[in-house]
Amino acid sequence: MPKVGMESMRRQQLIDATIDVVADVGLRGATINLISRRAGMSSGIISHYFGGKQALIEASVRYLLSQLKMEQSPDNPYDRLMKIVDLNFSDVQQADSSTKTWLSFWGQSMHDADLYRLQELNKRRLVSNLRYSFKQLLNPESAREAAEVTAALIDGFWLRCALSRANEEKFSQAKKYCKKYINGVLEQHGVS
């Protein structure tokens, strides 16, 4: 296997192991030794590829964030809005290891400037993507408001489901509520 391919594969193995370890023991309990053992690698490999535990944790958060991006954006704004909701409640975002890692990350972001920056980036990206689609359907002020409320609903319902260790049915219901809100806003503004 080419060196670049092997490095990429090892980096992903370490990211996956980090997500699993953080899910098991939280951010504070996640040590380089636990992560490297879970990945089946030596602890020095983390420093080699990432420079240290903090950079590996940030890479793991960026990986989770990347799972929220659309590979192909639908052509029309309504379908984009529905896709954004779907991505935020996807199987990856519902997985026990992902929910526990997100919760640990959010808790620690209040105390860590780099993690806080990633959280703010995530929040701004969600609102911006929603606003972009809503602006094609509503006036600018209504689009801004609808984007903010939809983002809050997505985050709030996701958080409620994650904290209650909800099953797939609860996540599915939360997704329906978010889509129902979007449809209601559009109907209220005469968009069908």
Short mmCIF file of C-alpha atoms in Angstrom, two decimals:
data_model
loop_
_atom_site.label_atom_id
_atom_site.label_comp_id
_atom_site.label_asym_id
_atom_site.label_seq_id
_atom_site.Cartn_x
_atom_site.Cartn_y
_atom_site.Cartn_z
CA MET A 1 0.00 0.00 0.00
CA PRO A 2 1.39 3.46 -0.84
CA LYS A 3 2.70 5.49 2.09
CA VAL A 4 0.00 8.18 1.69
CA GLY A 5 -2.74 5.53 1.67
CA MET A 6 -1.33 3.84 4.76
CA GLU A 7 -1.00 7.16 6.59
CA SER A 8 -4.57 8.09 5.74
CA MET A 9 -5.81 4.69 6.88
CA ARG A 10 -3.88 4.90 10.17
CA ARG A 11 -5.11 8.44 10.82
CA GLN A 12 -8.70 7.28 10.34
CA GLN A 13 -8.12 4.26 12.61
CA LEU A 14 -6.86 6.62 15.32
CA ILE A 15 -9.82 8.96 14.83
CA ASP A 16 -12.25 6.02 15.05
CA ALA A 17 -10.48 4.74 18.17
CA THR A 18 -10.63 8.21 19.72
CA ILE A 19 -14.38 8.44 19.14
CA ASP A 20 -14.85 4.99 20.71
CA VAL A 21 -12.62 5.74 23.70
CA VAL A 22 -14.24 9.13 24.33
CA ALA A 23 -17.63 7.41 24.16
CA ASP A 24 -16.44 4.90 26.79
CA VAL A 25 -14.55 7.14 29.23
CA GLY A 26 -15.17 10.77 28.22
CA LEU A 27 -12.65 13.36 27.03
CA ARG A 28 -10.86 13.62 30.35
CA GLY A 29 -10.44 9.86 30.63
CA ALA A 30 -9.30 9.40 27.03
CA THR A 31 -5.54 8.88 27.22
CA ILE A 32 -3.02 8.38 24.46
CA ASN A 33 -2.45 4.84 25.75
CA LEU A 34 -6.17 3.94 25.69
CA ILE A 35 -6.62 5.39 22.21
CA SER A 36 -3.52 3.73 20.74
CA ARG A 37 -4.42 0.39 22.38
CA ARG A 38 -7.95 0.59 20.92
CA ALA A 39 -6.44 1.33 17.49
CA GLY A 40 -3.93 -1.51 17.87
CA MET A 41 -0.97 0.86 17.42
CA SER A 42 1.88 2.16 19.52
CA SER A 43 1.25 5.32 21.53
CA GLY A 44 4.05 7.14 19.68
CA ILE A 45 2.08 6.97 16.44
CA ILE A 46 -0.37 9.58 17.78
CA SER A 47 2.44 12.08 18.20
CA HIS A 48 3.84 11.12 14.82
CA TYR A 49 0.57 11.71 12.94
CA PHE A 50 -1.13 14.35 15.06
CA GLY A 51 1.48 15.90 17.34
CA GLY A 52 -0.46 14.96 20.48
CA LYS A 53 -3.76 14.07 22.06
CA GLN A 54 -5.34 17.52 21.69
CA ALA A 55 -4.74 17.60 17.93
CA LEU A 56 -6.15 14.07 17.62
CA ILE A 57 -9.28 15.08 19.53
CA GLU A 58 -9.70 18.12 17.29
CA ALA A 59 -9.25 15.91 14.21
CA SER A 60 -11.92 13.56 15.58
CA VAL A 61 -14.33 16.46 16.05
CA ARG A 62 -13.57 17.70 12.54
CA TYR A 63 -14.31 14.19 11.27
CA LEU A 64 -17.71 14.23 12.99
CA LEU A 65 -18.34 17.69 11.53
CA SER A 66 -17.44 16.43 8.06
CA GLN A 67 -20.20 13.86 8.35
CA LEU A 68 -22.67 16.76 8.36
CA LYS A 69 -21.59 18.01 4.92
CA MET A 70 -23.57 17.24 1.81
CA GLU A 71 -21.67 15.29 -0.80
CA GLN A 72 -24.09 16.54 -3.43
CA SER A 73 -26.31 19.48 -2.67
CA PRO A 74 -29.84 19.20 -4.06
CA ASP A 75 -30.67 21.74 -6.76
CA ASN A 76 -33.67 23.33 -5.13
CA PRO A 77 -33.75 25.13 -1.77
CA TYR A 78 -36.58 23.07 -0.29
CA ASP A 79 -34.74 19.79 -0.91
CA ARG A 80 -31.56 21.33 0.56
CA LEU A 81 -33.45 22.25 3.76
CA MET A 82 -34.76 18.69 4.06
CA LYS A 83 -31.28 17.27 3.40
CA ILE A 84 -29.74 19.44 6.15
CA VAL A 85 -32.25 18.04 8.62
CA ASP A 86 -31.61 14.48 7.40
CA LEU A 87 -27.84 14.85 7.80
CA ASN A 88 -28.15 16.13 11.36
CA PHE A 89 -30.24 13.10 12.31
CA SER A 90 -28.36 10.56 10.17
CA ASP A 91 -27.34 7.13 11.46
CA VAL A 92 -23.79 8.39 12.06
CA GLN A 93 -25.09 11.22 14.25
CA GLN A 94 -27.34 8.79 16.15
CA ALA A 95 -24.64 6.21 16.84
CA ASP A 96 -23.93 5.78 20.54
CA SER A 97 -20.22 6.53 20.08
CA SER A 98 -21.00 9.71 18.10
CA THR A 99 -23.58 11.02 20.57
CA LYS A 100 -21.30 10.44 23.55
CA THR A 101 -18.36 12.05 21.75
CA TRP A 102 -20.46 15.09 20.74
CA LEU A 103 -21.70 15.50 24.31
CA SER A 104 -18.16 15.25 25.69
CA PHE A 105 -16.94 17.68 23.06
CA TRP A 106 -19.68 20.21 23.79
CA GLY A 107 -19.02 20.03 27.52
CA GLN A 108 -15.28 20.49 27.08
CA SER A 109 -15.68 23.27 24.50
CA MET A 110 -16.75 25.55 27.33
CA HIS A 111 -13.23 25.21 28.78
CA ASP A 112 -11.07 24.79 25.69
CA ALA A 113 -10.61 27.63 23.20
CA ASP A 114 -9.80 25.37 20.22
CA LEU A 115 -12.81 23.14 20.78
CA TYR A 116 -14.99 26.22 21.35
CA ARG A 117 -13.81 27.58 17.99
CA LEU A 118 -14.84 24.31 16.30
CA GLN A 119 -18.23 24.43 18.02
CA GLU A 120 -18.81 28.02 16.89
CA LEU A 121 -17.79 27.06 13.35
CA ASN A 122 -20.28 24.19 13.41
CA LYS A 123 -23.05 26.45 14.73
CA ARG A 124 -22.39 29.20 12.17
CA ARG A 125 -22.17 26.70 9.31
CA LEU A 126 -25.54 25.16 10.19
CA VAL A 127 -27.29 28.54 10.41
CA SER A 128 -25.57 29.78 7.24
CA ASN A 129 -26.57 26.71 5.23
CA LEU A 130 -30.16 26.98 6.42
CA ARG A 131 -30.29 30.72 5.77
CA TYR A 132 -28.90 30.27 2.25
CA SER A 133 -31.78 27.96 1.35
CA PHE A 134 -34.46 29.91 3.20
CA LYS A 135 -33.34 33.16 1.46
CA GLN A 136 -34.29 31.64 -1.87
CA LEU A 137 -37.81 31.11 -0.58
CA LEU A 138 -38.45 33.93 1.92
CA ASN A 139 -37.61 37.58 2.48
CA PRO A 140 -34.23 38.16 4.16
CA GLU A 141 -35.55 38.82 7.68
CA SER A 142 -37.91 35.83 7.62
CA ALA A 143 -35.09 33.68 6.22
CA ARG A 144 -32.73 34.74 9.02
CA GLU A 145 -35.33 34.01 11.69
CA ALA A 146 -36.36 30.67 10.17
CA ALA A 147 -32.70 29.60 9.93
CA GLU A 148 -32.00 30.46 13.58
CA VAL A 149 -35.12 28.69 14.84
CA THR A 150 -34.55 25.62 12.64
CA ALA A 151 -30.93 25.36 13.85
CA ALA A 152 -32.11 25.61 17.46
CA LEU A 153 -34.73 22.92 16.85
CA ILE A 154 -32.18 20.61 15.23
CA ASP A 155 -29.67 21.09 18.06
CA GLY A 156 -32.32 20.94 20.77
CA PHE A 157 -34.07 17.82 19.51
CA TRP A 158 -30.76 16.10 18.80
CA LEU A 159 -29.52 16.95 22.30
CA ARG A 160 -32.74 15.74 23.90
CA CYS A 161 -32.53 12.45 22.01
CA ALA A 162 -28.84 11.98 22.79
CA LEU A 163 -29.23 12.71 26.49
CA SER A 164 -32.15 10.33 26.81
CA ARG A 165 -30.29 7.64 24.85
CA ALA A 166 -33.21 7.64 22.48
CA ASN A 167 -33.74 4.95 19.96
CA GLU A 168 -33.98 5.39 16.21
CA GLU A 169 -37.73 6.01 16.46
CA LYS A 170 -37.22 9.05 18.74
CA PHE A 171 -34.57 10.50 16.43
CA SER A 172 -36.91 9.93 13.50
CA GLN A 173 -39.71 11.74 15.31
CA ALA A 174 -37.37 14.66 16.11
CA LYS A 175 -36.45 14.86 12.42
CA LYS A 176 -40.15 14.97 11.50
CA TYR A 177 -40.76 17.83 13.95
CA CYS A 178 -37.94 19.87 12.38
CA LYS A 179 -39.28 19.25 8.88
CA LYS A 180 -42.80 20.09 10.04
CA TYR A 181 -41.54 23.45 11.34
CA ILE A 182 -39.85 24.20 7.99
CA ASN A 183 -43.01 23.28 6.08
CA GLY A 184 -45.10 25.43 8.43
CA VAL A 185 -42.87 28.46 7.93
CA LEU A 186 -42.99 28.06 4.18
CA GLU A 187 -46.78 27.64 4.19
CA GLN A 188 -47.16 30.70 6.43
CA HIS A 189 -45.26 32.71 3.79
CA GLY A 190 -47.26 31.27 0.91
CA VAL A 191 -44.47 29.02 -0.40
CA SER A 192 -45.59 25.58 -1.46
#
